[in-house]
Each structure stands twice: as structure tokens, then as C-alpha cells.
Short mmCIF file of N, CA, C and O and ligand atoms in Angstrom, two decimals:
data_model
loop_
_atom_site.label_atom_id
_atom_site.label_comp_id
_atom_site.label_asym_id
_atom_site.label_seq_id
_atom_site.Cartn_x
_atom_site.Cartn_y
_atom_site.Cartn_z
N UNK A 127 18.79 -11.02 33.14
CA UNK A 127 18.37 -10.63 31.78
C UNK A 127 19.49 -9.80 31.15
O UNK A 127 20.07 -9.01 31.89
N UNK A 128 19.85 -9.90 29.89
CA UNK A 128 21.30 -9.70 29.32
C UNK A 128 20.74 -8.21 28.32
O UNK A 128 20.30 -8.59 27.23
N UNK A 129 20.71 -7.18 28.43
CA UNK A 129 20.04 -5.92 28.25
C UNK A 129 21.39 -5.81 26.80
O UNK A 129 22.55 -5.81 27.21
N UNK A 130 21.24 -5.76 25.67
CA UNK A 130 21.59 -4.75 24.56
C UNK A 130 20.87 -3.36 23.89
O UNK A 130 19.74 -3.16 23.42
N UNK A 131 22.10 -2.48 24.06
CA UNK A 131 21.50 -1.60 23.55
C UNK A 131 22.32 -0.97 21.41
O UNK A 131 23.47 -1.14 21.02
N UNK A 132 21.38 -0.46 20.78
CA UNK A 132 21.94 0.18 19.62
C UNK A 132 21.52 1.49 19.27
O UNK A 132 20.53 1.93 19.85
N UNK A 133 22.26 2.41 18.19
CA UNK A 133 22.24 3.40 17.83
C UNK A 133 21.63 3.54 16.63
O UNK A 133 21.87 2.71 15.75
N UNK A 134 20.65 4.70 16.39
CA UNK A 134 20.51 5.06 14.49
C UNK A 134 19.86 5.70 14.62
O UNK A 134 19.55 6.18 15.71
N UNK A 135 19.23 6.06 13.18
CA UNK A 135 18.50 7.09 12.47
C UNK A 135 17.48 6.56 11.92
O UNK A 135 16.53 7.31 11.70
N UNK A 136 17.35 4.79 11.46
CA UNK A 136 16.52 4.14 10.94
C UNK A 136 15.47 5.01 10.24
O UNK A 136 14.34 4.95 10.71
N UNK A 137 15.63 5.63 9.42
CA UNK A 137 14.97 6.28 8.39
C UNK A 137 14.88 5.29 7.07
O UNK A 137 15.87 4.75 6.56
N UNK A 138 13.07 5.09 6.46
CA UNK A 138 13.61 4.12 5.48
C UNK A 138 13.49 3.07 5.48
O UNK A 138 13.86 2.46 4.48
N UNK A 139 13.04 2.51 6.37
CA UNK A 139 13.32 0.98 7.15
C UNK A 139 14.02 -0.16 6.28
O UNK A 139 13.19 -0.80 5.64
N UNK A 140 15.24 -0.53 6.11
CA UNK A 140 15.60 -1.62 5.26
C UNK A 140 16.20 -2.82 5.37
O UNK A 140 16.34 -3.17 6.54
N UNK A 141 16.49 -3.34 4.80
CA UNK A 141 16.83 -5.02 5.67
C UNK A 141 18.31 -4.86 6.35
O UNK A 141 18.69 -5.53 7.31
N UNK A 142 18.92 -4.05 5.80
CA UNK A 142 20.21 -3.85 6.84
C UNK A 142 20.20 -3.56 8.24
O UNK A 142 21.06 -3.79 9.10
N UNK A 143 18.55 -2.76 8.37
CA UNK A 143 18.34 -1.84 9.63
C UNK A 143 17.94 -3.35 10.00
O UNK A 143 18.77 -3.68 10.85
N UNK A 144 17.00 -4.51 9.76
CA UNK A 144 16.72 -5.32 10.03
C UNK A 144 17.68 -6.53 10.86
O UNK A 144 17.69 -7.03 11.98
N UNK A 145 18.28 -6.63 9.85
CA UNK A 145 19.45 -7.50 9.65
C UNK A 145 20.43 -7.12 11.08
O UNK A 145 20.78 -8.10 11.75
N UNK A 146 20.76 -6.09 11.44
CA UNK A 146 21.42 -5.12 12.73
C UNK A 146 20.25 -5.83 13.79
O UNK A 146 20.55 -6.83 14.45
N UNK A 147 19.17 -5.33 13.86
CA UNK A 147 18.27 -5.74 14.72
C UNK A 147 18.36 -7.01 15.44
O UNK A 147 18.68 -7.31 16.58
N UNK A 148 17.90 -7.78 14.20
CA UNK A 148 18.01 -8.97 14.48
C UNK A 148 19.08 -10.07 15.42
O UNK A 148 18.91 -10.81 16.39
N UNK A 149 20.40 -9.69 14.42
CA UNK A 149 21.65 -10.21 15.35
C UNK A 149 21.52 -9.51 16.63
O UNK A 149 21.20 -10.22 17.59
N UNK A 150 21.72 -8.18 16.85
CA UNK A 150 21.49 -7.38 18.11
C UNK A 150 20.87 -8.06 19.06
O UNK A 150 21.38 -8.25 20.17
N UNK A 151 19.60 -8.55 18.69
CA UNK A 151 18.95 -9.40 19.59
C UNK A 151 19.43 -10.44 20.09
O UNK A 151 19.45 -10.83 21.26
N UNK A 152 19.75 -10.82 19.29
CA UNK A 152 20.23 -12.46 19.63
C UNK A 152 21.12 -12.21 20.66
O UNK A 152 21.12 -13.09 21.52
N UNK A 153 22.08 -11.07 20.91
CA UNK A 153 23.12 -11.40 21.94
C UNK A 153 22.85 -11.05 23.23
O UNK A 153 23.79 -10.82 24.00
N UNK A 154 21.00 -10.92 23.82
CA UNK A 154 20.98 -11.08 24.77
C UNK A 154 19.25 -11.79 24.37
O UNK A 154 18.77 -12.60 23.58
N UNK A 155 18.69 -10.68 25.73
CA UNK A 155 17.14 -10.83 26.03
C UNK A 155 16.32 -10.26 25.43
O UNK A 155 15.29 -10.61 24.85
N UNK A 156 17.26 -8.51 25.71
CA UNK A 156 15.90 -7.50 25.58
C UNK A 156 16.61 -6.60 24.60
O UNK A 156 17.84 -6.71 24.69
N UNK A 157 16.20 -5.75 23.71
CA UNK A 157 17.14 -4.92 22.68
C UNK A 157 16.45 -3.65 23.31
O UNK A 157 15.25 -3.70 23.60
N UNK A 158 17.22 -2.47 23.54
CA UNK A 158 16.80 -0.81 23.54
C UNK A 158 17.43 -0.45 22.18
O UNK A 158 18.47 -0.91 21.71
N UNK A 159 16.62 0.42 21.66
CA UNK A 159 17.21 0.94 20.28
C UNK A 159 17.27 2.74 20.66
O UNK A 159 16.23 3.40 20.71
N UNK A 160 18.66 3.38 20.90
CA UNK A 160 18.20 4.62 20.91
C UNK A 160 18.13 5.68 19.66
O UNK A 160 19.15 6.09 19.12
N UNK A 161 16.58 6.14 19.19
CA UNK A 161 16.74 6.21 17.99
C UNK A 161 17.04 7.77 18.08
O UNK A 161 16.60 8.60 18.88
N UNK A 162 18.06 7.94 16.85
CA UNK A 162 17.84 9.61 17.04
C UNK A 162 16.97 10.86 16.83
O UNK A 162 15.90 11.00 16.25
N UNK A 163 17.45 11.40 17.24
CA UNK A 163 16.20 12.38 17.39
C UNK A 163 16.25 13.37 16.02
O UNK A 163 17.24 13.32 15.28
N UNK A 164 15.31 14.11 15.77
CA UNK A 164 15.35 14.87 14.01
C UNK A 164 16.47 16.21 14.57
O UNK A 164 17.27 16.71 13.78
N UNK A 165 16.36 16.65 15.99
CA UNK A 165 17.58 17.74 16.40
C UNK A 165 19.16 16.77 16.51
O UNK A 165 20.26 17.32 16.44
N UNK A 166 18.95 15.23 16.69
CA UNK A 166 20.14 15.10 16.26
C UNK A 166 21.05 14.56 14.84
O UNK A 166 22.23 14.39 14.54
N UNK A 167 19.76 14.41 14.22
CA UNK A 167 20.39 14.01 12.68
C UNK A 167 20.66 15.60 12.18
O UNK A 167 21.29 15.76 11.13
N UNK A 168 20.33 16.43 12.70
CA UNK A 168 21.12 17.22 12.11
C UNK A 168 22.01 17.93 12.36
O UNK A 168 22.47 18.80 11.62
N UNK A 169 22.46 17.58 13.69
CA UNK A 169 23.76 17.65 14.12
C UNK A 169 24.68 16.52 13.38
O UNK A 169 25.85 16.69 13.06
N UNK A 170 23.84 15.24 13.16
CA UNK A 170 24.77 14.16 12.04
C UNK A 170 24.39 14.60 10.50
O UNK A 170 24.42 13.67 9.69
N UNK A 171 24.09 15.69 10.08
CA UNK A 171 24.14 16.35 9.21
C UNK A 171 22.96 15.47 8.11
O UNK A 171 22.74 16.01 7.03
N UNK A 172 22.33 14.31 8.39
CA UNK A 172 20.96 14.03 8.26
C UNK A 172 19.98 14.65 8.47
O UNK A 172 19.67 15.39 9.40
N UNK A 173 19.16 14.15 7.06
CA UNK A 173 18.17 14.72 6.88
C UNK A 173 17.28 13.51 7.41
O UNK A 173 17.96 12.59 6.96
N UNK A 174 16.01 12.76 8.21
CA UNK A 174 15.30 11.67 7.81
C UNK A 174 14.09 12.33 7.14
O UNK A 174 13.73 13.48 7.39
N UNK A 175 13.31 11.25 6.03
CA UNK A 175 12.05 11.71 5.45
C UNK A 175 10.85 11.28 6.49
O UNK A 175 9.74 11.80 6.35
N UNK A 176 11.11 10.24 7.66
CA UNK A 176 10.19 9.72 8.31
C UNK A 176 10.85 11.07 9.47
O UNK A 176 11.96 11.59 9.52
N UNK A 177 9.75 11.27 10.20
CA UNK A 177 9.59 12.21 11.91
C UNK A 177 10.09 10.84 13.02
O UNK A 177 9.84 9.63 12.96
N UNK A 178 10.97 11.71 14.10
CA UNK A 178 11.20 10.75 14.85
C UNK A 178 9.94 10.06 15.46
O UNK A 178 10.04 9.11 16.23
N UNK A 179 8.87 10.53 15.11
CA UNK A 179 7.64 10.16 16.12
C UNK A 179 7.61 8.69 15.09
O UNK A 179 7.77 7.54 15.49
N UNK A 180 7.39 9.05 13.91
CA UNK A 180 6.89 8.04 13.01
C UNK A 180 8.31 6.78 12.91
O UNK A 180 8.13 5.56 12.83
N UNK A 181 9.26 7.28 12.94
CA UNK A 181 10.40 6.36 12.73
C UNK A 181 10.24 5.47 14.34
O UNK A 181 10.31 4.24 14.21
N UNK A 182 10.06 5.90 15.61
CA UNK A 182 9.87 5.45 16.73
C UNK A 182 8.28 4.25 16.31
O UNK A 182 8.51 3.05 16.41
N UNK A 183 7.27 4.56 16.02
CA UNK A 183 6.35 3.85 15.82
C UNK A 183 7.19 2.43 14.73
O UNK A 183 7.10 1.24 15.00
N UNK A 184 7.88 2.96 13.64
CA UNK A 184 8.19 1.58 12.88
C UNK A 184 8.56 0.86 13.68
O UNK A 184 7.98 -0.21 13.88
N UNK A 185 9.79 1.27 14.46
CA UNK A 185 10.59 0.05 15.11
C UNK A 185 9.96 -0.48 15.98
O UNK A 185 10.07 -1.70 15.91
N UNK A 186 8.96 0.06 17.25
CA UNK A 186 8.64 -0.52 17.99
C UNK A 186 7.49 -1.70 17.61
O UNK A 186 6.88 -2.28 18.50
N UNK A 187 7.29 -1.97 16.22
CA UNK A 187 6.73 -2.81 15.76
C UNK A 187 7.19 -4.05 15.45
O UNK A 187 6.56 -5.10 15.27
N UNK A 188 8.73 -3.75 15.41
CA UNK A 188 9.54 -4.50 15.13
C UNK A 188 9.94 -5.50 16.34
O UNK A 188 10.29 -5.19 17.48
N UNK A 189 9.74 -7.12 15.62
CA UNK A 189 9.63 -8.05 17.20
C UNK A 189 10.76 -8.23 17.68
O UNK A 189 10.82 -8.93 18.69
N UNK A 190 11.93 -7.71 17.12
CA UNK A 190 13.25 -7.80 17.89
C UNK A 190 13.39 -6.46 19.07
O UNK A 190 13.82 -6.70 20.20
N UNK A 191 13.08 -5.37 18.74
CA UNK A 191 12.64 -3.86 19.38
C UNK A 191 11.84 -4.56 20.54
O UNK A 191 10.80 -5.14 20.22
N UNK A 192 12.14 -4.56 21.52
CA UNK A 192 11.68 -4.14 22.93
C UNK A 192 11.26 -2.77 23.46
O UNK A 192 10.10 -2.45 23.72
N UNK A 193 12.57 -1.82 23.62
CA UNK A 193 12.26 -0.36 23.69
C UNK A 193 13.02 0.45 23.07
O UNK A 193 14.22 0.20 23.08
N UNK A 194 12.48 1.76 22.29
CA UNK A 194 13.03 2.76 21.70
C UNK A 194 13.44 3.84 22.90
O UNK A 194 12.53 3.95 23.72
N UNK A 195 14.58 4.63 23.17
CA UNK A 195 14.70 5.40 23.32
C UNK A 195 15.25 6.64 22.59
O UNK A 195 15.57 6.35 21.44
N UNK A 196 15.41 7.66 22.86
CA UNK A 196 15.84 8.77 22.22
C UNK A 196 16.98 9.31 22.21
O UNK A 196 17.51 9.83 23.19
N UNK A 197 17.57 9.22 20.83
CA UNK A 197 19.09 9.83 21.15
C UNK A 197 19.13 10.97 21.14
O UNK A 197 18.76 11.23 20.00
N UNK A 198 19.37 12.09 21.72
CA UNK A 198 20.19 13.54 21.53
C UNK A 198 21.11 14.41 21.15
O UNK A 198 21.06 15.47 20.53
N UNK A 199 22.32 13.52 21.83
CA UNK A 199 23.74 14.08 21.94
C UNK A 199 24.71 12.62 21.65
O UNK A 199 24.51 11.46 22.00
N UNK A 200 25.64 13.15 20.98
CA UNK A 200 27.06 11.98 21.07
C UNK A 200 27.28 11.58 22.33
O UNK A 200 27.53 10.42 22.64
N UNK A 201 27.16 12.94 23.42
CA UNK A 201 27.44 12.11 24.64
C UNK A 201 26.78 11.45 25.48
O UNK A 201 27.38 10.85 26.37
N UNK A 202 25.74 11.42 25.40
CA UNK A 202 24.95 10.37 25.89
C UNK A 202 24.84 8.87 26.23
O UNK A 202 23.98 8.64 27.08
N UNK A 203 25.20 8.28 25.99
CA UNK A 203 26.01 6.92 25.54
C UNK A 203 26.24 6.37 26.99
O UNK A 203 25.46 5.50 27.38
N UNK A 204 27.60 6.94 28.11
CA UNK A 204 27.78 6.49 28.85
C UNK A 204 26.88 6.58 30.20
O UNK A 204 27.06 5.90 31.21
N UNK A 205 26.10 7.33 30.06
CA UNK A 205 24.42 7.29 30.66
C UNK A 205 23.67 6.39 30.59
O UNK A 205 23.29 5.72 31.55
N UNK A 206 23.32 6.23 29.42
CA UNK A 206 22.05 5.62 28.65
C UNK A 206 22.57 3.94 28.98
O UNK A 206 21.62 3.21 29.24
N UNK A 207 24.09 3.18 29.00
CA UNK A 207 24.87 2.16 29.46
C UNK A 207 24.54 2.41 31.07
O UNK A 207 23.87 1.45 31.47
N UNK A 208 24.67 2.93 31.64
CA UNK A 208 24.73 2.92 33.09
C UNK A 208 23.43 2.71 33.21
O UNK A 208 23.03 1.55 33.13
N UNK A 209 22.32 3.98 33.47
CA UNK A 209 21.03 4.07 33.97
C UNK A 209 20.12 2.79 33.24
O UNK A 209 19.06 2.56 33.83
N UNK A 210 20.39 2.00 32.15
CA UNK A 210 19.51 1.10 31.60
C UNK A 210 20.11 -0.27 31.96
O UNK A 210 19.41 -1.28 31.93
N UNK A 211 21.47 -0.29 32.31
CA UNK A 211 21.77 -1.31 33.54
C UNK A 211 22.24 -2.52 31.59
O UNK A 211 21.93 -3.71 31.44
N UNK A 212 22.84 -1.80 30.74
CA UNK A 212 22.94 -2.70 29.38
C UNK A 212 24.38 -3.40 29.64
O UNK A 212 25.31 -2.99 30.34
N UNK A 213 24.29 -4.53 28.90
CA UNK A 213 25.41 -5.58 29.41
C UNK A 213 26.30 -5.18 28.29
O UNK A 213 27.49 -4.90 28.45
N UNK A 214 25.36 -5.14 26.55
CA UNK A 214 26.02 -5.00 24.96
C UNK A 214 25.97 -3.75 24.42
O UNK A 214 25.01 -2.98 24.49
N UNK A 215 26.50 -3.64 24.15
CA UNK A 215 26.36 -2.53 23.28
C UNK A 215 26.56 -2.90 21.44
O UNK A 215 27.51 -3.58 21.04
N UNK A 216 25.66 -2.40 20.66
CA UNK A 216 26.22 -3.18 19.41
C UNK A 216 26.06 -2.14 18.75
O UNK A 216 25.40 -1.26 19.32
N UNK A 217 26.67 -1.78 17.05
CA UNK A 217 26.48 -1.07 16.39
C UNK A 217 27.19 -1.61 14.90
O UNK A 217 28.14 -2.39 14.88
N UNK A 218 26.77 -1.25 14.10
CA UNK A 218 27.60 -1.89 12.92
C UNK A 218 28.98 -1.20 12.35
O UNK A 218 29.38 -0.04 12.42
N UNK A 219 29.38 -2.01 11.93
CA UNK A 219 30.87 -2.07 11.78
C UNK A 219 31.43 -0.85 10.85
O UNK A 219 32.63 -0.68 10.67
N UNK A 220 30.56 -0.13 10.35
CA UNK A 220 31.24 1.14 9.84
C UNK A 220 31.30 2.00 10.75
O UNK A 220 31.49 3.17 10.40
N UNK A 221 31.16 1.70 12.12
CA UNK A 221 31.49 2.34 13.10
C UNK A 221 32.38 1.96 14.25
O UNK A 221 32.31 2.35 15.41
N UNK A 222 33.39 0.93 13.60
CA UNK A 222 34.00 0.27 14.69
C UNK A 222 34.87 1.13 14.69
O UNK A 222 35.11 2.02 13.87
N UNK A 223 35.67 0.70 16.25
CA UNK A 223 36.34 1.23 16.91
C UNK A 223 35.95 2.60 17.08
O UNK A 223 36.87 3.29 17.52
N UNK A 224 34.37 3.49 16.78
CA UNK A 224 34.30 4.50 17.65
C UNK A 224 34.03 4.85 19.22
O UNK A 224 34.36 5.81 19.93
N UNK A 225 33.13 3.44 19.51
CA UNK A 225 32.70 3.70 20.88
C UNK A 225 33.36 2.45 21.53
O UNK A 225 32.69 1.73 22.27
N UNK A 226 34.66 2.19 21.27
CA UNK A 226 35.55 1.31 22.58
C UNK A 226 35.38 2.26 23.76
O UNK A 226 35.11 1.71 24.84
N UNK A 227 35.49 3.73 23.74
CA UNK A 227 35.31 4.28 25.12
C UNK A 227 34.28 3.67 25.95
O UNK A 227 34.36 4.00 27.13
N UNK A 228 32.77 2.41 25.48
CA UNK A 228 32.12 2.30 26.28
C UNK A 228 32.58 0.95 26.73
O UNK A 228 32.04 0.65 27.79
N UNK A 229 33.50 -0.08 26.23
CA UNK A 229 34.37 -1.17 27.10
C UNK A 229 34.60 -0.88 28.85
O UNK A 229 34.98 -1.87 29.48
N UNK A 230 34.45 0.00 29.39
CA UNK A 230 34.52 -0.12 30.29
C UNK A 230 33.57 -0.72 31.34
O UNK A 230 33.72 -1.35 32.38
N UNK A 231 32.43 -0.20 30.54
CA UNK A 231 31.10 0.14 31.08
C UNK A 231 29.85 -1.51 30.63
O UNK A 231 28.98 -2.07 31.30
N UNK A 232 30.32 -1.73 29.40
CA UNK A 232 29.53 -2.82 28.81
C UNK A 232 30.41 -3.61 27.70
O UNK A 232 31.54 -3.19 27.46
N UNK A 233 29.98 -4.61 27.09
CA UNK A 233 30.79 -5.01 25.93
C UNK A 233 30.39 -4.49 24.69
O UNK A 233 29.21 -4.20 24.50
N UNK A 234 31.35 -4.32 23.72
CA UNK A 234 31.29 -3.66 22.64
C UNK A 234 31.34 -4.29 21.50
O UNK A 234 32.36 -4.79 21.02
N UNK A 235 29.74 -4.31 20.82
CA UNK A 235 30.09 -5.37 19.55
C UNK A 235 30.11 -4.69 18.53
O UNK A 235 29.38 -3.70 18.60
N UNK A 236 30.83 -4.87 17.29
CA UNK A 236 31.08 -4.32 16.24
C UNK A 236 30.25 -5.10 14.80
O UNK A 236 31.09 -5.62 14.06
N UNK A 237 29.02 -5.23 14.36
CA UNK A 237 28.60 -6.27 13.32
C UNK A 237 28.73 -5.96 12.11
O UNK A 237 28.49 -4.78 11.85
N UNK A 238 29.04 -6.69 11.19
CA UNK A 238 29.47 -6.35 9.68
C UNK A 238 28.34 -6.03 9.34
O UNK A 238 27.29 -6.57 9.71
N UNK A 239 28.51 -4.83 8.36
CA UNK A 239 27.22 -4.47 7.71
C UNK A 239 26.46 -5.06 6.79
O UNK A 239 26.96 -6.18 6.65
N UNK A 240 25.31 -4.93 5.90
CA UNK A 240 24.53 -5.06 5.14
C UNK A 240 24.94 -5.09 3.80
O UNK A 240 23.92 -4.72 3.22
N UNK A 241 25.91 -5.32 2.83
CA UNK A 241 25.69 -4.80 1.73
C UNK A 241 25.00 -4.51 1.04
O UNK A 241 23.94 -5.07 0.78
N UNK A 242 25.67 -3.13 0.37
CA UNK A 242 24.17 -3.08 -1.14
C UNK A 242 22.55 -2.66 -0.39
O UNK A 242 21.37 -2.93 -0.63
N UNK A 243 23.04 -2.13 0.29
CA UNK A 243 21.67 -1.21 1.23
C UNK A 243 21.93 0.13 1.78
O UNK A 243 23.02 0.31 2.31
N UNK A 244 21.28 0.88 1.75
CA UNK A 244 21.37 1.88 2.50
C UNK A 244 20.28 2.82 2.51
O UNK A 244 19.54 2.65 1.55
N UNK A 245 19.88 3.91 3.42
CA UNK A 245 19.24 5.08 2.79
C UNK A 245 19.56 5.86 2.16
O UNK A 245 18.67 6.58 1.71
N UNK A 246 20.56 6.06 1.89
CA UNK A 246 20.99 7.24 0.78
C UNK A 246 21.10 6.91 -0.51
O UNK A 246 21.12 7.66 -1.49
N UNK A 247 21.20 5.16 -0.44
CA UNK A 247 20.95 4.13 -1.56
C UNK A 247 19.51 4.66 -2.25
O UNK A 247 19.28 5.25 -3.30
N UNK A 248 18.70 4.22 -1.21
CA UNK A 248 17.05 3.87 -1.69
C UNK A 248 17.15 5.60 -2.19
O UNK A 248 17.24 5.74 -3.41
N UNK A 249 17.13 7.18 -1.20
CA UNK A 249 16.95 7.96 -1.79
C UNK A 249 17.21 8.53 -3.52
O UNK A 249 16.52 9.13 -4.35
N UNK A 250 19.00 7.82 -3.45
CA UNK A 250 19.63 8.25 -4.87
C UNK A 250 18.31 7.51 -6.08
O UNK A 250 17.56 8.00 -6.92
N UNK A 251 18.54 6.37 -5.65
CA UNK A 251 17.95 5.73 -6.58
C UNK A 251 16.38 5.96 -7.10
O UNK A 251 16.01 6.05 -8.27
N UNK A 252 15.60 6.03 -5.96
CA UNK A 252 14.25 7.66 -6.41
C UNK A 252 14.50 8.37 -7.25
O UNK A 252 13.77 8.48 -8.23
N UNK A 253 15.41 8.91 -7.12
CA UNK A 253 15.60 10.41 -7.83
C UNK A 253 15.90 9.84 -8.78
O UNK A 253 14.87 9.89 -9.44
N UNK A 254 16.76 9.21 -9.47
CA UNK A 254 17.24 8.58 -10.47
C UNK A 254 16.26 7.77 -11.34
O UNK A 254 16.54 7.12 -12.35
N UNK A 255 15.17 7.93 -10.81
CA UNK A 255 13.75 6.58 -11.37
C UNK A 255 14.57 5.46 -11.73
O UNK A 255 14.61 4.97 -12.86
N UNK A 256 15.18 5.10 -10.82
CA UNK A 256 15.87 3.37 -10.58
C UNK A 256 15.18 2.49 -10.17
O UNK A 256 15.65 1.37 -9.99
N UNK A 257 13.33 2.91 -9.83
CA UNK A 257 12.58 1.74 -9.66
C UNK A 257 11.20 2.80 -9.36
O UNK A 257 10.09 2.32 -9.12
N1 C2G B 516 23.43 -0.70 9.04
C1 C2G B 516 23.85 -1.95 8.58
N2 C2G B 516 23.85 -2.21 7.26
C2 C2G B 516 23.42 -1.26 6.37
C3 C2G B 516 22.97 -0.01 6.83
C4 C2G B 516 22.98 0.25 8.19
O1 C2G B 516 24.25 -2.82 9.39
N3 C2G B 516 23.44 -1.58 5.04
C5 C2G B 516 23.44 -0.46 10.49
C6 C2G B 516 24.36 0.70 10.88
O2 C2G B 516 25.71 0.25 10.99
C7 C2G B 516 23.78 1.10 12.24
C8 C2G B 516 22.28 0.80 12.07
O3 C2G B 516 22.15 -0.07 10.92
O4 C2G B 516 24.30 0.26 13.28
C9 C2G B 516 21.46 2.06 11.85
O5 C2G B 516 21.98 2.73 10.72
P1 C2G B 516 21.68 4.32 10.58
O6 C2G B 516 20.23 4.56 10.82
O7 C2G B 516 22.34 4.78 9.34
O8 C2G B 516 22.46 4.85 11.85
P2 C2G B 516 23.62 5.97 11.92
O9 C2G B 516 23.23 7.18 11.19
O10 C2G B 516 24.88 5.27 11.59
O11 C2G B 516 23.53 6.36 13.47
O12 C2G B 516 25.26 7.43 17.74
C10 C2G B 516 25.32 6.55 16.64
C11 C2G B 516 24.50 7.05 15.48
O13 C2G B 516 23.20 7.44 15.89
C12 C2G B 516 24.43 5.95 14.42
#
């Protein structure tokens, strides 16, 4: 069984977060999503409006989501690859070339993003009564 794992904040839920999912899946069996935790978005200087409890409930609804785990720390990573026994690692491409350090350990996919989506999108645009 070909184990991928990904990273986020998935606050918001939007078709980009989808769209990530989805391919993610495809490049094995089973997807782990480690989602972060509300002590670590704000170490990523995020805010989410959803609670990790509630952001954990969206995804695991989600039929590409197998299992959520919990992110903490940046360093975590080469753990969470080892102890979950993951073959992929994927993350989208505004983050390439940060985690080649885990090439050793698993393969490292880089997927083009979403355009024209985001959460900070959907927030601005609230505020703005853009819909
Ligand atoms: N994403 C995407 N297209 C978008 C928006 C997001 O493909 N339009 C992808 C991101 O590249 C990421 C995933 O969806 O792979 C989740 O996005 P965020 O929740 O914004 O995650 P981020 O804050 O980048 O957290 O340790 C890594 C971090 O936890 C990544």
C-alpha cells in the first residue's frame, strides 16, 4: 500500500484545498493529511476562523482523506515520514523546494497550485462585500 502524506491549515475549505487532495491521492492508496494545529498557525503567523477540532472534522469527510493527523512543529516531518511508514510526500508548489530535506526518506512531490483561490482570498473579499 503506497502511503502519501500532506501539510496545511485547510481553513475555509476551497477547491484548491480540494484540488491538492485529490491529485495527492491519486499518487498512491491511502492519503494522511497532517493538519495544523491552532498553536501552530500561529507560529505560521495564521490566524484559522475554523478550530483545529472543526477543520479536522471537514477533512475527514473528505473521500480522498483517509487520516488526519496533527501538525505541531516544522520539525516534525521527518518523524511523521518514518513512523507512518509514507512512500510521498506532496505539497503544493508554492512550497517547492522547501522540504527536499525529506528525499531521503520518501519522494517529494511538488503540485502546481490552484489559481485564483485562496483563504486570504475568500477572507479579503468578505470584508470587502465582494459577495
Ligand atoms: N493550495 C493549492 N492551491 C491553492 C491554495 C492552497 O494547491 N489555491 C495547497 C497548498 O499549496 C498546500 C495545501 O493546499 O499544499 C494547504 O494549503 P494551506 O492550508 O494554506 O497550507 P499552508 O499554510 O501552506 O501549510 O508544514 C507545511 C504547512 O503546514 C503548509
Amino acid at each position: 500500500m503506497k502511503k502519501v502524506i500532506t501539510y496545511g491549515t485547510y481553513d475555509l475549505l476551497h477547491v484548491g484545498h480540494i484540488n491538492l487532495l485529490r491529485r495527492a491521492k491519486a499518487l498512491g492508496d491511502y492519503l494522511i493529511v497532517a493538519l495544523s494545529s491552532d498553536e501552530f498557525n500561529a507560529i505560521k503567523h495564521k490566524t484559522a476562523y475554523h478550530s483545529y477540532e472543526d477543520r479536522k472534522i471537514i477533512l475527514e469527510a473528505i473521500k480522498y482523506v483517509d487520516e488526519v493527523i496533527p501538525e505541531y512543529t516544522w520539525e516534525q516531518k521527518i518523524d511523521d515520514v518514518i513512523k507512518n511508514k509514507v512512500d510521498i510526500f506532496v505539497m503544493g508548489d508554492d512550497w517547492a523546494g522547501q522540504f527536499d530535506f525529506l528525499k531521503e526518506y520518501c519522494e517529494v512531490v511538488y503540485l502546481p497550485r490552484t489559481e485564483g483561490i485562496s483563504t486570504t482570498k475568500i477572507k479579503q473579499d468578505l470584508h470587502l462585500g465582494k459577495c
